[in-house]
Tab-separated table of C-alpha atoms and ligand atoms in Angstrom:
chain	number	residue	atom	x	y	z
A	1	MET	CA	0.373	-0.059	0.050
A	2	SER	CA	1.243	3.563	-0.943
A	3	LYS	CA	2.123	5.880	2.000
A	4	ILE	CA	-0.498	8.425	3.177
A	5	THR	CA	0.397	11.682	3.375
A	6	ALA	CA	-1.773	14.969	4.741
A	7	ALA	CA	-2.451	16.933	1.890
A	8	ILE	CA	-4.101	20.634	2.306
A	9	THR	CA	-7.359	20.299	0.175
A	10	ALA	CA	-8.889	23.688	0.831
A	11	VAL	CA	-7.954	27.041	2.588
A	12	ASN	CA	-9.923	30.000	3.065
A	13	GLY	CA	-9.429	33.236	5.497
A	14	TYR	CA	-11.307	35.956	7.124
A	15	VAL	CA	-10.451	39.274	7.979
A	16	PRO	CA	-12.588	41.658	10.038
A	17	GLU	CA	-13.592	45.387	8.115
A	18	TYR	CA	-12.120	47.861	10.613
A	19	VAL	CA	-8.811	49.186	9.307
A	20	LEU	CA	-6.619	50.323	11.837
A	21	THR	CA	-3.776	52.583	10.049
A	22	ASN	CA	-0.771	53.735	11.063
A	23	GLN	CA	-2.080	57.411	10.767
A	24	GLU	CA	-4.809	56.395	13.199
A	25	LEU	CA	-2.063	54.767	15.519
A	26	GLU	CA	-0.186	58.154	15.296
A	27	THR	CA	-3.465	59.811	17.270
A	28	MET	CA	-3.239	57.481	19.917
A	29	VAL	CA	0.394	57.008	20.993
A	30	GLU	CA	3.625	58.621	20.227
A	31	THR	CA	4.851	57.323	16.747
A	32	ASN	CA	4.722	57.948	13.169
A	33	ASP	CA	4.043	56.137	9.778
A	34	GLU	CA	7.588	56.135	8.728
A	35	TRP	CA	9.115	54.364	12.144
A	36	ILE	CA	6.347	51.834	11.513
A	37	THR	CA	7.016	51.032	7.821
A	38	SER	CA	10.740	51.166	8.330
A	39	ARG	CA	10.982	49.095	11.304
A	40	THR	CA	8.179	46.421	10.709
A	41	GLY	CA	6.761	46.863	7.052
A	42	ILE	CA	3.192	47.311	8.447
A	43	LYS	CA	0.751	50.007	7.145
A	44	GLU	CA	-2.505	48.703	8.652
A	45	ARG	CA	-4.129	45.536	10.370
A	46	ARG	CA	-7.711	44.472	10.996
A	47	ILE	CA	-9.697	44.948	14.154
A	48	LEU	CA	-12.664	43.075	15.077
A	49	LYS	CA	-15.135	45.567	16.485
A	50	GLY	CA	-18.395	44.579	18.390
A	51	GLU	CA	-19.689	43.778	21.407
A	52	GLY	CA	-19.318	40.163	22.444
A	53	LEU	CA	-17.249	38.797	19.391
A	54	GLY	CA	-14.283	36.605	19.966
A	55	THR	CA	-11.844	34.584	17.581
A	56	SER	CA	-14.487	32.058	16.981
A	57	ASP	CA	-16.424	34.666	15.063
A	58	MET	CA	-13.756	35.157	12.811
A	59	ALA	CA	-13.137	31.552	12.178
A	60	VAL	CA	-17.163	30.710	11.372
A	61	PRO	CA	-17.140	32.711	7.947
A	62	ALA	CA	-13.767	31.522	7.386
A	63	VAL	CA	-14.399	27.637	7.840
A	64	GLU	CA	-17.954	28.111	6.389
A	65	GLY	CA	-16.287	29.531	3.023
A	66	LEU	CA	-13.629	26.743	3.189
A	67	LEU	CA	-16.737	23.908	3.402
A	68	LYS	CA	-18.503	25.626	0.437
A	69	LYS	CA	-15.168	25.527	-1.715
A	70	ARG	CA	-14.494	22.055	-1.244
A	71	GLY	CA	-18.033	20.890	-1.471
A	72	ILE	CA	-18.549	19.016	1.964
A	73	THR	CA	-20.698	19.554	4.875
A	74	ALA	CA	-19.575	20.360	8.666
A	75	GLU	CA	-20.603	16.891	9.986
A	76	GLU	CA	-17.716	15.255	7.670
A	77	ILE	CA	-15.115	16.641	9.827
A	78	ASP	CA	-13.313	14.393	11.919
A	79	LEU	CA	-11.254	16.629	14.308
A	80	ILE	CA	-10.469	20.397	14.549
A	81	ILE	CA	-7.537	21.777	15.821
A	82	PHE	CA	-8.038	25.415	16.704
A	83	CYS	CA	-4.516	27.111	17.128
A	84	THR	CA	-5.026	30.461	18.910
A	85	THR	CA	-3.273	32.358	21.849
A	86	THR	CA	-6.699	34.522	22.409
A	87	PRO	CA	-9.292	31.829	22.848
A	88	ASP	CA	-13.103	32.896	22.992
A	89	LEU	CA	-12.504	31.511	26.742
A	90	PRO	CA	-10.103	30.131	29.116
A	91	PHE	CA	-12.286	27.387	28.682
A	92	PRO	CA	-13.872	25.071	27.045
A	93	ALA	CA	-11.758	25.098	24.104
A	94	THR	CA	-12.407	27.223	21.224
A	95	ALA	CA	-12.514	24.547	18.801
A	96	ASN	CA	-15.622	23.128	20.961
A	97	ILE	CA	-17.507	26.419	20.447
A	98	LEU	CA	-16.465	26.677	16.908
A	99	ALA	CA	-17.616	22.995	16.203
A	100	HIS	CA	-21.140	24.062	17.852
A	101	LYS	CA	-21.479	27.147	15.772
A	102	ILE	CA	-20.749	25.514	12.169
A	103	GLY	CA	-22.856	22.220	13.029
A	104	ALA	CA	-19.425	20.089	12.980
A	105	LYS	CA	-21.592	17.470	15.271
A	106	ASN	CA	-19.177	14.504	14.351
A	107	ALA	CA	-16.003	16.329	15.033
A	108	TRP	CA	-14.125	16.241	18.271
A	109	GLY	CA	-11.284	18.884	18.935
A	110	TYR	CA	-8.754	20.960	20.987
A	111	ASP	CA	-7.063	24.221	21.019
A	112	LEU	CA	-3.456	24.406	20.576
A	113	GLN	CA	-1.490	27.275	22.150
A	114	ALA	CA	2.077	27.815	20.511
A	115	ALA	CA	1.920	31.408	20.031
A	116	CYS	CA	2.735	32.605	16.427
A	117	SER	CA	3.773	29.189	15.723
A	118	GLY	CA	0.610	27.968	16.365
A	119	PHE	CA	-0.550	27.089	12.983
A	120	ILE	CA	2.531	25.196	11.760
A	121	PHE	CA	2.376	23.270	15.300
A	122	GLY	CA	-1.169	22.635	14.501
A	123	LEU	CA	-0.713	21.349	10.863
A	124	ALA	CA	2.092	19.098	11.656
A	125	THR	CA	-0.181	17.554	14.688
A	126	GLY	CA	-3.324	17.180	12.156
A	127	ALA	CA	-1.158	15.499	9.600
A	128	GLN	CA	-0.333	12.538	12.306
A	129	PHE	CA	-3.939	11.907	12.475
A	130	ILE	CA	-4.317	11.503	8.272
A	131	GLU	CA	-0.961	9.775	7.941
A	132	SER	CA	-2.233	6.983	10.696
A	133	GLY	CA	-5.413	6.383	9.112
A	134	LYS	CA	-7.447	7.345	11.983
A	135	HIS	CA	-9.025	10.557	10.432
A	136	THR	CA	-9.804	11.547	6.954
A	137	LYS	CA	-10.974	15.209	7.385
A	138	VAL	CA	-8.873	17.405	9.747
A	139	LEU	CA	-9.393	20.976	10.125
A	140	VAL	CA	-6.832	23.342	11.425
A	141	VAL	CA	-7.450	26.876	11.943
A	142	GLY	CA	-5.249	29.713	13.102
A	143	GLY	CA	-6.841	32.770	14.128
A	144	ASP	CA	-6.462	35.520	16.777
A	145	LYS	CA	-8.243	38.426	18.125
A	146	MET	CA	-4.823	40.171	19.462
A	147	SER	CA	-6.833	43.403	20.053
A	148	SER	CA	-8.244	41.716	23.176
A	149	ILE	CA	-5.057	41.566	24.557
A	150	ILE	CA	-3.225	44.855	23.116
A	151	ASN	CA	-2.621	47.805	25.329
A	152	TYR	CA	-3.443	50.667	22.877
A	153	GLU	CA	-1.338	52.996	25.321
A	154	ASP	CA	1.939	50.629	24.588
A	155	ARG	CA	3.607	51.741	21.456
A	156	ALA	CA	5.734	48.982	21.381
A	157	THR	CA	3.132	46.294	20.743
A	158	CYS	CA	0.082	48.225	19.655
A	159	ILE	CA	1.539	48.752	15.915
A	160	ILE	CA	2.446	45.447	15.408
A	161	PHE	CA	-0.671	43.150	15.880
A	162	GLY	CA	-4.115	42.590	14.338
A	163	ASP	CA	-7.025	40.370	13.729
A	164	GLY	CA	-7.496	37.580	11.770
A	165	CYS	CA	-8.269	34.211	11.083
A	166	GLY	CA	-7.456	31.491	8.579
A	167	CYS	CA	-7.742	27.560	8.362
A	168	ALA	CA	-6.935	24.843	6.047
A	169	LEU	CA	-8.512	21.053	5.759
A	170	LEU	CA	-6.078	18.151	5.498
A	171	GLU	CA	-7.211	14.964	3.950
A	172	PRO	CA	-5.117	11.654	2.640
A	173	ASN	CA	-3.035	11.617	-0.287
A	174	THR	CA	-1.099	8.723	-1.462
A	175	GLU	CA	0.287	10.294	-4.717
A	176	GLY	CA	3.023	12.202	-2.520
A	177	TYR	CA	1.369	15.590	-1.970
A	178	GLY	CA	1.069	17.326	1.215
A	179	ILE	CA	2.962	17.679	3.999
A	180	ILE	CA	6.477	15.801	3.578
A	181	ASP	CA	8.448	16.988	6.538
A	182	SER	CA	8.375	19.550	9.561
A	183	VAL	CA	11.194	20.743	12.078
A	184	LEU	CA	9.564	21.834	15.279
A	185	LYS	CA	11.170	23.233	18.181
A	186	SER	CA	10.517	25.273	21.453
A	187	ASP	CA	12.571	26.947	24.135
A	188	GLY	CA	10.832	28.013	27.749
A	189	ALA	CA	13.858	30.144	28.268
A	190	GLY	CA	11.978	32.705	26.416
A	191	SER	CA	9.003	32.508	28.015
A	192	GLN	CA	9.108	36.242	29.982
A	193	LEU	CA	10.134	38.069	26.620
A	194	LEU	CA	6.743	37.761	25.142
A	195	PHE	CA	3.960	36.990	27.347
A	196	GLN	CA	0.805	37.881	29.105
A	197	LYS	CA	1.779	38.211	32.582
A	198	SER	CA	-1.656	37.394	34.423
A	199	GLY	CA	-4.588	35.861	33.979
A	200	GLY	CA	-3.178	32.235	34.130
A	201	SER	CA	-2.756	30.112	37.193
A	202	VAL	CA	0.329	31.495	38.672
A	203	SER	CA	-1.371	35.008	38.640
A	204	PRO	CA	-4.889	34.855	38.314
A	205	ALA	CA	-7.209	38.276	37.505
A	206	THR	CA	-7.322	40.620	40.224
A	207	HIS	CA	-8.311	44.303	40.754
A	208	GLU	CA	-4.318	44.847	40.975
A	209	THR	CA	-3.320	42.937	37.946
A	210	VAL	CA	-5.925	44.574	35.742
A	211	ALA	CA	-4.950	48.032	37.286
A	212	ASN	CA	-1.341	47.316	36.147
A	213	LYS	CA	-2.240	46.209	32.801
A	214	GLU	CA	-0.894	42.695	33.352
A	215	HIS	CA	-3.572	41.106	30.891
A	216	TYR	CA	-1.922	42.581	27.832
A	217	ALA	CA	0.546	41.374	25.621
A	218	TYR	CA	4.330	42.214	26.845
A	219	GLN	CA	7.111	42.141	24.257
A	220	GLU	CA	10.763	42.544	24.583
A	221	GLY	CA	11.068	43.511	21.043
A	222	GLN	CA	14.937	43.528	20.423
A	223	ALA	CA	15.597	40.476	22.452
A	224	VAL	CA	12.879	38.476	20.648
A	225	PHE	CA	13.970	39.924	17.423
A	226	LYS	CA	17.278	38.643	17.845
A	227	PHE	CA	15.792	35.178	18.466
A	228	ALA	CA	13.587	35.403	15.779
A	229	VAL	CA	15.711	36.542	12.862
A	230	THR	CA	18.233	34.006	13.404
A	231	ASN	CA	15.607	30.814	14.357
A	232	MET	CA	13.202	31.254	11.692
A	233	ALA	CA	15.808	31.553	8.969
A	234	GLU	CA	17.789	28.641	10.433
A	235	VAL	CA	14.514	26.012	10.827
A	236	ALA	CA	13.604	26.838	7.495
A	237	ALA	CA	17.164	26.106	5.933
A	238	GLU	CA	17.085	22.895	7.949
A	239	VAL	CA	13.894	21.694	6.653
A	240	MET	CA	15.055	22.324	3.096
A	241	GLU	CA	18.826	20.724	3.377
A	242	ARG	CA	17.580	17.717	4.991
A	243	ASN	CA	15.130	17.053	2.155
A	244	HIS	CA	17.985	17.932	-0.215
A	245	LEU	CA	16.095	20.900	-1.458
A	246	VAL	CA	18.045	24.055	-2.714
A	247	ALA	CA	16.323	27.540	-3.440
A	248	ASP	CA	15.443	26.980	-6.756
A	249	ASP	CA	13.392	24.156	-5.756
A	250	ILE	CA	11.327	26.232	-3.876
A	251	ALA	CA	7.979	27.772	-5.474
A	252	TRP	CA	6.754	29.902	-2.290
A	253	LEU	CA	8.268	30.734	0.725
A	254	VAL	CA	5.392	31.237	3.411
A	255	PRO	CA	6.579	33.010	6.496
A	256	HIS	CA	5.165	34.084	9.580
A	257	GLN	CA	4.198	37.723	9.169
A	258	ALA	CA	5.961	39.282	12.314
A	259	ASN	CA	8.272	41.951	11.008
A	260	LYS	CA	9.735	42.252	7.316
A	261	ARG	CA	12.953	42.373	8.473
A	262	ILE	CA	12.665	38.885	10.038
A	263	ILE	CA	10.810	37.987	6.623
A	264	ASP	CA	13.888	39.129	4.683
A	265	ALA	CA	16.427	37.328	6.812
A	266	THR	CA	14.628	34.066	6.258
A	267	ALA	CA	14.653	34.735	2.632
A	268	ASN	CA	18.150	35.633	2.240
A	269	ARG	CA	19.063	32.797	4.422
A	270	THR	CA	17.398	30.156	2.397
A	271	GLY	CA	18.320	31.926	-0.988
A	272	ILE	CA	14.631	32.150	-2.426
A	273	THR	CA	14.103	35.237	-4.014
A	274	PRO	CA	11.725	37.830	-3.382
A	275	ASP	CA	9.333	37.421	-6.183
A	276	ARG	CA	8.938	33.675	-4.495
A	277	VAL	CA	8.236	35.301	-0.638
A	278	ILE	CA	4.787	35.904	0.353
A	279	VAL	CA	4.209	39.225	2.013
A	280	ASN	CA	1.061	40.754	3.341
A	281	ILE	CA	2.302	42.271	6.641
A	282	GLU	CA	1.704	45.637	5.152
A	283	ARG	CA	-2.061	45.052	5.118
A	284	TYR	CA	-2.623	42.657	8.156
A	285	GLY	CA	0.361	43.338	10.762
A	286	ASN	CA	1.137	40.299	12.804
A	287	THR	CA	-2.217	37.996	13.299
A	288	THR	CA	-0.049	35.897	15.497
A	289	ASN	CA	-2.053	32.315	14.341
A	290	GLY	CA	-3.589	33.650	11.629
A	291	THR	CA	-0.489	35.147	9.541
A	292	ILE	CA	0.395	31.533	7.596
A	293	PRO	CA	-3.199	30.395	6.551
A	294	LEU	CA	-4.177	34.191	5.650
A	295	CYS	CA	-1.196	33.936	3.364
A	296	LEU	CA	-2.245	30.649	2.005
A	297	TRP	CA	-5.513	32.121	1.433
A	298	GLU	CA	-4.477	35.008	-0.436
A	299	TRP	CA	-1.702	33.249	-2.588
A	300	GLU	CA	-4.095	29.822	-3.103
A	301	ASP	CA	-4.934	30.799	-7.001
A	302	LYS	CA	-1.129	31.246	-7.490
A	303	PHE	CA	-0.218	28.217	-6.281
A	304	LYS	CA	0.010	25.157	-9.145
A	305	LYS	CA	-0.009	21.162	-8.295
A	306	GLY	CA	3.266	20.171	-7.074
A	307	ASP	CA	4.755	23.393	-5.856
A	308	ASN	CA	6.955	23.126	-3.182
A	309	LEU	CA	6.068	25.131	-0.088
A	310	ILE	CA	8.584	26.029	2.982
A	311	LEU	CA	6.142	27.528	5.808
A	312	ALA	CA	8.266	29.000	8.858
A	313	ALA	CA	7.376	30.816	11.986
A	314	PHE	CA	8.579	32.037	15.213
A	315	GLY	CA	6.611	32.827	18.285
A	316	GLY	CA	6.158	33.708	22.116
A	317	GLY	CA	7.285	30.497	24.129
A	318	PHE	CA	9.663	30.647	22.344
A	319	THR	CA	8.477	28.331	19.602
A	320	TRP	CA	9.576	27.703	16.108
A	321	GLY	CA	9.385	25.561	13.140
A	322	SER	CA	9.283	24.762	9.551
A	323	ILE	CA	6.910	22.982	7.199
A	324	TYR	CA	8.058	21.455	3.749
A	325	LEU	CA	4.968	20.456	2.074
A	326	LYS	CA	3.872	19.645	-1.956
A	327	TRP	CA	0.777	21.530	-2.883
A	328	ALA	CA	-2.070	19.236	-3.981
A	329	TYR	CA	-4.321	21.082	-6.399
B	1	UT7	O1	5.574	37.269	16.256
B	1	UT7	C1	6.290	36.838	17.564
B	1	UT7	C2	7.255	36.985	17.515
B	1	UT7	N1	7.787	38.621	17.587
B	1	UT7	C3	8.432	39.165	16.824
B	1	UT7	O2	9.274	38.727	16.045
B	1	UT7	C4	8.989	40.544	16.955
B	1	UT7	C5	10.154	40.790	17.043
B	1	UT7	N2	10.739	42.267	17.407
B	1	UT7	C6	10.379	43.321	16.381
B	1	UT7	O3	9.602	43.062	15.465
B	1	UT7	C7	11.328	44.625	16.446
B	1	UT7	O4	11.893	44.354	17.802
B	1	UT7	C8	10.139	45.824	16.942
B	1	UT7	C9	9.376	46.092	15.782
B	1	UT7	C10	8.879	45.499	17.807
B	1	UT7	C11	10.798	47.053	17.483
B	1	UT7	O5	11.606	47.536	16.492
B	1	UT7	P1	13.501	47.685	16.950
B	1	UT7	O6	13.908	47.997	15.577
B	1	UT7	O7	13.813	46.416	17.620
B	1	UT7	O8	13.124	49.115	18.031
B	1	UT7	P2	13.466	49.326	19.371
B	1	UT7	O9	12.643	48.535	20.142
B	1	UT7	O10	15.115	49.024	19.607
B	1	UT7	O11	13.338	50.825	19.592
B	1	UT7	C12	14.274	51.672	18.509
B	1	UT7	C13	13.699	53.127	19.171
B	1	UT7	C14	13.845	53.417	20.592
B	1	UT7	O12	13.908	54.643	20.748
B	1	UT7	P3	15.612	55.016	21.613
B	1	UT7	O13	15.965	54.143	22.646
B	1	UT7	O14	16.341	54.415	20.136
B	1	UT7	O15	15.417	56.447	21.427
B	1	UT7	C15	12.175	53.213	20.950
B	1	UT7	O16	11.734	53.937	22.119
B	1	UT7	O17	12.465	53.226	18.582
B	1	UT7	C16	11.785	53.686	19.773
B	1	UT7	N3	10.355	52.991	19.455
B	1	UT7	C17	9.399	53.702	18.603
B	1	UT7	N4	9.561	54.929	18.089
B	1	UT7	C18	8.251	55.024	17.301
B	1	UT7	C19	9.997	51.828	19.849
B	1	UT7	N5	8.373	51.783	19.651
B	1	UT7	C20	8.219	52.537	18.682
B	1	UT7	C21	7.068	53.133	18.124
B	1	UT7	N6	7.160	54.478	17.271
B	1	UT7	N7	6.172	52.347	17.765
């Protein structure tokens, strides 16, 4: 019997309507368009406005669009892996909430927390259930309402992050398409450099933690940058080297969109030319778990069957990783 690989058979995305521009941020904190553009590459990001809306509310239209594209019903989904750092609630899992909202009555699911590397970890994890023969339809969702944990008085973080959600369906393939290899890493030594101080079991919410603004994302930008810029590039190079791939073999590099300078460093390290590097950071900023699936969604019609894609991410934790996949359609 030929080997089963997990192939992406459909992708989709959703970004909220509200556009937060650099110009609007100039009215909120001491910053300017020139600084933000030159340091990060970001021009605008999307914000989910509206009372009572959470990350799952962006996932619903993304997933419903994916099901329509693929021509299947929600009942056919076996498993939902929801990669997010901003779940609707601390518990239950947003995967369960999403399953209920879309009518995925036969699916089980769980949330996966690996900050900005979440979608890569989710794809690699979901692929195991396909490769083992356990499931035939695994939905991997990556999305965040980062605006729910951003302090819009902190110029070090509020200029970077945005809201958005994307998703991919994994199905079995016996012709060699799909996820071929992954390199996944983490190092808890970096856990205090990009994190949310309170709201977990170590420091539950109190009046004091709220007053001290400890429920927002905190980042030591320069320190994180140093790790991200080398590790994201290294891991992409590692997955290429061990699969005997050179830059010319790669149709598309799909990097996590954290900072244009980190994307450029990854492209340089792997030798992949800018025309084959997917970049939409200027329009969405860093949507954390959403960046890679949103890139796949926006570039889907440019991909050809058999294209070699390298996905790479770096995030809080620290977490980082890269996936080599052959596009299946
Ligand atoms: O996605 C998960 C992983 N996260 C990342 O990969 C993010 C990694 N880090 C970064 O992308 C960058 O570190 C930032 C974009 C966050 C910051 O860029 P930077 O080039 O590292 O700037 P910096 O923090 O070293 O600050 C440089 C200067 C400072 O002023 P002085 O001390 O040189 O006078 C800051 O106070 O820029 C100042 N600054 C700002 N100025 C205008 C910091 N933030 C701003 C701002 N607008 N928003």
